[in-house]
Amino acid sequence: MKRKNGFNIRKICGENIIVAEGKENIDFSNVVSMNDTSAFLWDKLEVGKEYTADDLAAFLTEEYDVDEATALNDCQNIIADWVKADIAEA
């Protein structure tokens, strides 16, 4: 999975919102809101670099008190959501 270029997270009215930056990414029909954990993961990702669910799970287990199996399952779901929202590539 790769984070797509031009999508950055901003705190708006207390919510973590993905904001498309650059005229090629302007599409206001789909707003992506993230909880604090998914926003933490998004901030860890470098644009254009490949990551696996295992990579993201490692970030979670280092930062939060969560077991590996739960972290991996959650990260697999997060990646699927990001790809579906078109802010990441599989």
N, CA, C and O atoms as a GROMACS GRO file, in nm:
protein
  360
    1MET      N    1   0.085  -0.116   0.000
    1MET     CA    2   0.000   0.000   0.000
    1MET      C    3   0.089   0.123   0.000
    1MET      O    4   0.192   0.126   0.068
    2LYS      N    5   0.049   0.223  -0.076
    2LYS     CA    6   0.121   0.351  -0.080
    2LYS      C    7   0.022   0.464  -0.055
    2LYS      O    8  -0.090   0.465  -0.108
    3ARG      N    9   0.064   0.558   0.026
    3ARG     CA   10  -0.013   0.680   0.047
    3ARG      C   11  -0.002   0.764  -0.080
    3ARG      O   12   0.107   0.782  -0.133
    4LYS      N   13  -0.116   0.815  -0.128
    4LYS     CA   14  -0.114   0.898  -0.248
    4LYS      C   15  -0.064   1.038  -0.217
    4LYS      O   16  -0.089   1.092  -0.109
    5ASN      N   17   0.007   1.096  -0.312
    5ASN     CA   18   0.057   1.232  -0.300
    5ASN      C   19  -0.059   1.331  -0.303
    5ASN      O   20  -0.158   1.309  -0.373
    6GLY      N   21  -0.048   1.438  -0.229
    6GLY     CA   22  -0.146   1.545  -0.233
    6GLY      C   23  -0.256   1.534  -0.130
    6GLY      O   24  -0.346   1.618  -0.127
    7PHE      N   25  -0.251   1.432  -0.044
    7PHE     CA   26  -0.353   1.417   0.060
    7PHE      C   27  -0.285   1.430   0.195
    7PHE      O   28  -0.200   1.350   0.233
    8ASN      N   29  -0.325   1.535   0.267
    8ASN     CA   30  -0.265   1.562   0.398
    8ASN      C   31  -0.374   1.571   0.503
    8ASN      O   32  -0.490   1.599   0.472
    9ILE      N   33  -0.336   1.546   0.625
    9ILE     CA   34  -0.434   1.548   0.734
    9ILE      C   35  -0.429   1.683   0.805
    9ILE      O   36  -0.322   1.738   0.832
   10ARG      N   37  -0.545   1.733   0.835
   10ARG     CA   38  -0.558   1.860   0.907
   10ARG      C   39  -0.660   1.842   1.020
   10ARG      O   40  -0.754   1.763   1.007
   11LYS      N   41  -0.639   1.913   1.128
   11LYS     CA   42  -0.734   1.913   1.239
   11LYS      C   43  -0.833   2.026   1.212
   11LYS      O   44  -0.795   2.143   1.211
   12ILE      N   45  -0.959   1.992   1.189
   12ILE     CA   46  -1.063   2.090   1.158
   12ILE      C   47  -1.177   2.071   1.256
   12ILE      O   48  -1.240   1.965   1.260
   13CYS      N   49  -1.204   2.174   1.336
   13CYS     CA   50  -1.310   2.168   1.438
   13CYS      C   51  -1.295   2.045   1.526
   13CYS      O   52  -1.394   1.981   1.561
   14GLY      N   53  -1.172   2.011   1.561
   14GLY     CA   54  -1.146   1.899   1.649
   14GLY      C   55  -1.145   1.762   1.582
   14GLY      O   56  -1.127   1.661   1.649
   15GLU      N   57  -1.165   1.758   1.450
   15GLU     CA   58  -1.164   1.630   1.377
   15GLU      C   59  -1.046   1.623   1.283
   15GLU      O   60  -1.002   1.724   1.228
   16ASN      N   61  -0.993   1.503   1.266
   16ASN     CA   62  -0.885   1.478   1.171
   16ASN      C   63  -0.946   1.454   1.034
   16ASN      O   64  -1.016   1.355   1.013
   17ILE      N   65  -0.920   1.544   0.941
   17ILE     CA   66  -0.980   1.539   0.808
   17ILE      C   67  -0.868   1.532   0.704
   17ILE      O   68  -0.770   1.607   0.711
   18ILE      N   69  -0.883   1.441   0.608
   18ILE     CA   70  -0.789   1.436   0.496
   18ILE      C   71  -0.826   1.547   0.398
   18ILE      O   72  -0.940   1.557   0.355
   19VAL      N   73  -0.729   1.629   0.366
   19VAL     CA   74  -0.749   1.741   0.276
   19VAL      C   75  -0.668   1.716   0.148
   19VAL      O   76  -0.549   1.688   0.153
   20ALA      N   77  -0.737   1.727   0.034
   20ALA     CA   78  -0.669   1.712  -0.094
   20ALA      C   79  -0.605   1.846  -0.130
   20ALA      O   80  -0.672   1.949  -0.131
   21GLU      N   81  -0.477   1.842  -0.158
   21GLU     CA   82  -0.405   1.963  -0.193
   21GLU      C   83  -0.351   1.951  -0.334
   21GLU      O   84  -0.304   1.844  -0.374
   22GLY      N   85  -0.358   2.056  -0.408
   22GLY     CA   86  -0.317   2.055  -0.548
   22GLY      C   87  -0.440   2.042  -0.636
   22GLY      O   88  -0.531   1.965  -0.604
   23LYS      N   89  -0.443   2.114  -0.745
   23LYS     CA   90  -0.565   2.120  -0.826
   23LYS      C   91  -0.604   1.986  -0.887
   23LYS      O   92  -0.722   1.966  -0.918
   24GLU      N   93  -0.508   1.893  -0.905
   24GLU     CA   94  -0.543   1.763  -0.960
   24GLU      C   95  -0.617   1.676  -0.859
   24GLU      O   96  -0.677   1.575  -0.896
   25ASN      N   97  -0.614   1.713  -0.732
   25ASN     CA   98  -0.679   1.635  -0.628
   25ASN      C   99  -0.807   1.697  -0.573
   25ASN      O  100  -0.864   1.644  -0.478
   26ILE      N  101  -0.852   1.806  -0.630
   26ILE     CA  102  -0.969   1.872  -0.574
   26ILE      C  103  -1.095   1.795  -0.612
   26ILE      O  104  -1.134   1.788  -0.728
   27ASP      N  105  -1.156   1.737  -0.510
   27ASP     CA  106  -1.282   1.665  -0.524
   27ASP      C  107  -1.350   1.670  -0.388
   27ASP      O  108  -1.310   1.598  -0.296
   28PHE      N  109  -1.449   1.753  -0.375
   28PHE     CA  110  -1.515   1.772  -0.248
   28PHE      C  111  -1.631   1.675  -0.226
   28PHE      O  112  -1.706   1.691  -0.130
   29SER      N  113  -1.646   1.576  -0.313
   29SER     CA  114  -1.757   1.482  -0.299
   29SER      C  115  -1.729   1.374  -0.195
   29SER      O  116  -1.820   1.300  -0.156
   30ASN      N  117  -1.605   1.363  -0.151
   30ASN     CA  118  -1.570   1.257  -0.056
   30ASN      C  119  -1.479   1.315   0.052
   30ASN      O  120  -1.362   1.342   0.026
   31VAL      N  121  -1.532   1.334   0.172
   31VAL     CA  122  -1.454   1.384   0.284
   31VAL      C  123  -1.414   1.264   0.368
   31VAL      O  124  -1.498   1.180   0.402
   32VAL      N  125  -1.286   1.255   0.401
   32VAL     CA  126  -1.235   1.143   0.480
   32VAL      C  127  -1.199   1.195   0.618
   32VAL      O  128  -1.112   1.280   0.634
   33SER      N  129  -1.267   1.142   0.717
   33SER     CA  130  -1.242   1.176   0.856
   33SER      C  131  -1.170   1.058   0.922
   33SER      O  132  -1.205   0.943   0.897
   34MET      N  133  -1.070   1.088   1.005
   34MET     CA  134  -0.994   0.982   1.071
   34MET      C  135  -0.996   1.001   1.221
   34MET      O  136  -0.993   1.113   1.272
   35ASN      N  137  -1.000   0.887   1.293
   35ASN     CA  138  -0.985   0.896   1.437
   35ASN      C  139  -0.837   0.920   1.468
   35ASN      O  140  -0.754   0.921   1.378
   36ASP      N  141  -0.805   0.939   1.595
   36ASP     CA  142  -0.668   0.974   1.632
   36ASP      C  143  -0.568   0.864   1.595
   36ASP      O  144  -0.454   0.894   1.558
   37THR      N  145  -0.609   0.739   1.605
   37THR     CA  146  -0.518   0.629   1.574
   37THR      C  147  -0.487   0.621   1.426
   37THR      O  148  -0.371   0.606   1.388
   38SER      N  149  -0.589   0.632   1.342
   38SER     CA  150  -0.563   0.627   1.197
   38SER      C  151  -0.487   0.753   1.153
   38SER      O  152  -0.406   0.746   1.061
   39ALA      N  153  -0.513   0.866   1.216
   39ALA     CA  154  -0.438   0.989   1.185
   39ALA      C  155  -0.291   0.971   1.224
   39ALA      O  156  -0.202   1.017   1.152
   40PHE      N  157  -0.265   0.905   1.336
   40PHE     CA  158  -0.127   0.875   1.377
   40PHE      C  159  -0.058   0.793   1.269
   40PHE      O  160   0.055   0.822   1.230
   41LEU      N  161  -0.127   0.689   1.220
   41LEU     CA  162  -0.068   0.604   1.116
   41LEU      C  163  -0.044   0.684   0.988
   41LEU      O  164   0.063   0.672   0.928
   42TRP      N  165  -0.141   0.765   0.947
   42TRP     CA  166  -0.128   0.844   0.824
   42TRP      C  167  -0.004   0.933   0.831
   42TRP      O  168   0.070   0.947   0.734
   43ASP      N  169   0.017   0.994   0.947
   43ASP     CA  170   0.133   1.082   0.965
   43ASP      C  171   0.265   1.006   0.959
   43ASP      O  172   0.368   1.065   0.926
   44LYS      N  173   0.264   0.878   0.991
   44LYS     CA  174   0.386   0.797   0.988
   44LYS      C  175   0.427   0.759   0.845
   44LYS      O  176   0.544   0.727   0.821
   45LEU      N  177   0.334   0.763   0.751
   45LEU     CA  178   0.360   0.716   0.615
   45LEU      C  179   0.428   0.823   0.531
   45LEU      O  180   0.386   0.939   0.530
   46GLU      N  181   0.532   0.783   0.459
   46GLU     CA  182   0.598   0.872   0.364
   46GLU      C  183   0.531   0.853   0.228
   46GLU      O  184   0.504   0.741   0.187
   47VAL      N  185   0.505   0.963   0.160
   47VAL     CA  186   0.442   0.957   0.028
   47VAL      C  187   0.530   0.877  -0.067
   47VAL      O  188   0.651   0.897  -0.074
   48GLY      N  189   0.466   0.786  -0.141
   48GLY     CA  190   0.535   0.709  -0.243
   48GLY      C  191   0.606   0.586  -0.193
   48GLY      O  192   0.651   0.504  -0.274
   49LYS      N  193   0.620   0.568  -0.063
   49LYS     CA  194   0.686   0.451  -0.007
   49LYS      C  195   0.584   0.340   0.017
   49LYS      O  196   0.472   0.366   0.062
   50GLU      N  197   0.622   0.216  -0.012
   50GLU     CA  198   0.535   0.100   0.007
   50GLU      C  199   0.532   0.059   0.154
   50GLU      O  200   0.635   0.056   0.221
   51TYR      N  201   0.414   0.027   0.202
   51TYR     CA  202   0.395  -0.023   0.338
   51TYR      C  203   0.303  -0.144   0.335
   51TYR      O  204   0.214  -0.153   0.250
   52THR      N  205   0.323  -0.235   0.427
   52THR     CA  206   0.235  -0.349   0.443
   52THR      C  207   0.152  -0.330   0.570
   52THR      O  208   0.179  -0.241   0.651
   53ALA      N  209   0.051  -0.413   0.586
   53ALA     CA  210  -0.027  -0.410   0.709
   53ALA      C  211   0.062  -0.439   0.828
   53ALA      O  212   0.041  -0.385   0.937
   54ASP      N  213   0.162  -0.526   0.808
   54ASP     CA  214   0.257  -0.556   0.916
   54ASP      C  215   0.336  -0.432   0.957
   54ASP      O  216   0.362  -0.411   1.076
   55ASP      N  217   0.375  -0.350   0.859
   55ASP     CA  218   0.447  -0.226   0.890
   55ASP      C  219   0.362  -0.134   0.976
   55ASP      O  220   0.410  -0.080   1.076
   56LEU      N  221   0.237  -0.116   0.937
   56LEU     CA  222   0.148  -0.029   1.012
   56LEU      C  223   0.121  -0.085   1.151
   56LEU      O  224   0.115  -0.010   1.249
   57ALA      N  225   0.104  -0.217   1.159
   57ALA     CA  226   0.080  -0.281   1.289
   57ALA      C  227   0.200  -0.258   1.382
   57ALA      O  228   0.182  -0.239   1.503
   58ALA      N  229   0.320  -0.261   1.326
   58ALA     CA  230   0.439  -0.234   1.408
   58ALA      C  231   0.436  -0.092   1.464
   58ALA      O  232   0.472  -0.071   1.580
   59PHE      N  233   0.394   0.005   1.383
   59PHE     CA  234   0.380   0.142   1.433
   59PHE      C  235   0.283   0.146   1.552
   59PHE      O  236   0.309   0.212   1.653
   60LEU      N  237   0.171   0.075   1.538
   60LEU     CA  238   0.069   0.075   1.644
   60LEU      C  239   0.120   0.011   1.772
   60LEU      O  240   0.100   0.065   1.881
   61THR      N  241   0.184  -0.105   1.759
   61THR     CA  242   0.229  -0.174   1.881
   61THR      C  243   0.341  -0.099   1.951
   61THR      O  244   0.359  -0.113   2.072
   62GLU      N  245   0.418  -0.019   1.876
   62GLU     CA  246   0.521   0.064   1.938
   62GLU      C  247   0.462   0.182   2.014
   62GLU      O  248   0.516   0.225   2.116
   63GLU      N  249   0.351   0.235   1.964
   63GLU     CA  250   0.292   0.357   2.020
   63GLU      C  251   0.181   0.330   2.121
   63GLU      O  252   0.164   0.406   2.217
   64TYR      N  253   0.104   0.224   2.100
   64TYR     CA  254  -0.015   0.196   2.180
   64TYR      C  255  -0.004   0.060   2.248
   64TYR      O  256   0.072  -0.027   2.206
   65ASP      N  257  -0.081   0.044   2.353
   65ASP     CA  258  -0.088  -0.084   2.424
   65ASP      C  259  -0.190  -0.173   2.353
   65ASP      O  260  -0.306  -0.183   2.394
   66VAL      N  261  -0.145  -0.238   2.246
   66VAL     CA  262  -0.232  -0.324   2.165
   66VAL      C  263  -0.151  -0.447   2.123
   66VAL      O  264  -0.032  -0.437   2.093
   67ASP      N  265  -0.217  -0.563   2.120
   67ASP     CA  266  -0.145  -0.684   2.080
   67ASP      C  267  -0.130  -0.687   1.928
   67ASP      O  268  -0.203  -0.620   1.856
   68GLU      N  269  -0.035  -0.766   1.881
   68GLU     CA  270  -0.001  -0.771   1.739
   68GLU      C  271  -0.118  -0.816   1.652
   68GLU      O  272  -0.141  -0.760   1.545
   69ALA      N  273  -0.191  -0.917   1.696
   69ALA     CA  274  -0.303  -0.970   1.616
   69ALA      C  275  -0.411  -0.866   1.596
   69ALA      O  276  -0.463  -0.851   1.485
   70THR      N  277  -0.446  -0.794   1.702
   70THR     CA  278  -0.547  -0.689   1.692
   70THR      C  279  -0.498  -0.575   1.603
   70THR      O  280  -0.572  -0.525   1.519
   71ALA      N  281  -0.372  -0.535   1.622
   71ALA     CA  282  -0.314  -0.427   1.542
   71ALA      C  283  -0.313  -0.466   1.394
   71ALA      O  284  -0.347  -0.384   1.309
   72LEU      N  285  -0.273  -0.588   1.364
   72LEU     CA  286  -0.267  -0.632   1.224
   72LEU      C  287  -0.406  -0.634   1.161
   72LEU      O  288  -0.423  -0.587   1.048
   73ASN      N  289  -0.504  -0.686   1.231
   73ASN     CA  290  -0.642  -0.688   1.180
   73ASN      C  291  -0.692  -0.546   1.155
   73ASN      O  292  -0.751  -0.518   1.051
   74ASP      N  293  -0.669  -0.457   1.251
   74ASP     CA  294  -0.713  -0.318   1.235
   74ASP      C  295  -0.644  -0.252   1.116
   74ASP      O  296  -0.708  -0.178   1.042
   75CYS      N  297  -0.516  -0.279   1.099
   75CYS     CA  298  -0.441  -0.217   0.989
   75CYS      C  299  -0.485  -0.270   0.854
   75CYS      O  300  -0.488  -0.195   0.756
   76GLN      N  301  -0.518  -0.396   0.846
   76GLN     CA  302  -0.572  -0.451   0.721
   76GLN      C  303  -0.702  -0.380   0.684
   76GLN      O  304  -0.725  -0.350   0.567
   77ASN      N  305  -0.786  -0.354   0.783
   77ASN     CA  306  -0.912  -0.283   0.759
   77ASN      C  307  -0.888  -0.138   0.721
   77ASN      O  308  -0.955  -0.085   0.633
   78ILE      N  309  -0.793  -0.073   0.788
   78ILE     CA  310  -0.762   0.067   0.758
   78ILE      C  311  -0.710   0.081   0.615
   78ILE      O  312  -0.752   0.171   0.542
   79ILE      N  313  -0.621  -0.008   0.576
   79ILE     CA  314  -0.568  -0.003   0.439
   79ILE      C  315  -0.680  -0.019   0.338
   79ILE      O  316  -0.685   0.055   0.240
   80ALA      N  317  -0.768  -0.114   0.360
   80ALA     CA  318  -0.881  -0.135   0.269
   80ALA      C  319  -0.968  -0.010   0.260
   80ALA      O  320  -1.013   0.027   0.152
   81ASP      N  321  -0.992   0.055   0.374
   81ASP     CA  322  -1.072   0.178   0.376
   81ASP      C  323  -1.002   0.290   0.300
   81ASP      O  324  -1.067   0.363   0.225
   82TRP      N  325  -0.871   0.304   0.317
   82TRP     CA  326  -0.797   0.410   0.249
   82TRP      C  327  -0.794   0.388   0.098
   82TRP      O  328  -0.806   0.484   0.021
   83VAL      N  329  -0.779   0.263   0.056
   83VAL     CA  330  -0.779   0.233  -0.088
   83VAL      C  331  -0.918   0.262  -0.144
   83VAL      O  332  -0.931   0.319  -0.252
   84LYS      N  333  -1.022   0.222  -0.072
   84LYS     CA  334  -1.159   0.247  -0.118
   84LYS      C  335  -1.187   0.398  -0.128
   84LYS      O  336  -1.256   0.442  -0.220
   85ALA      N  337  -1.132   0.475  -0.034
   85ALA     CA  338  -1.151   0.620  -0.036
   85ALA      C  339  -1.061   0.689  -0.139
   85ALA      O  340  -1.071   0.810  -0.160
   86ASP      N  341  -0.973   0.612  -0.203
   86ASP     CA  342  -0.884   0.660  -0.309
   86ASP      C  343  -0.779   0.759  -0.258
   86ASP      O  344  -0.738   0.850  -0.330
   87ILE      N  345  -0.736   0.739  -0.133
   87ILE     CA  346  -0.628   0.822  -0.079
   87ILE      C  347  -0.499   0.742  -0.067
   87ILE      O  348  -0.394   0.794  -0.032
   88ALA      N  349  -0.509   0.610  -0.099
   88ALA     CA  350  -0.394   0.521  -0.099
   88ALA      C  351  -0.410   0.422  -0.214
   88ALA      O  352  -0.521   0.397  -0.263
   89GLU      N  353  -0.297   0.366  -0.256
   89GLU     CA  354  -0.297   0.266  -0.363
   89GLU      C  355  -0.261   0.131  -0.306
   89GLU      O  356  -0.172   0.121  -0.221
   90ALA      N  357  -0.327   0.027  -0.353
   90ALA     CA  358  -0.297  -0.108  -0.305
   90ALA      C  359  -0.167  -0.157  -0.365
   90ALA      O  360  -0.124  -0.269  -0.337
   0.00000   0.00000   0.00000
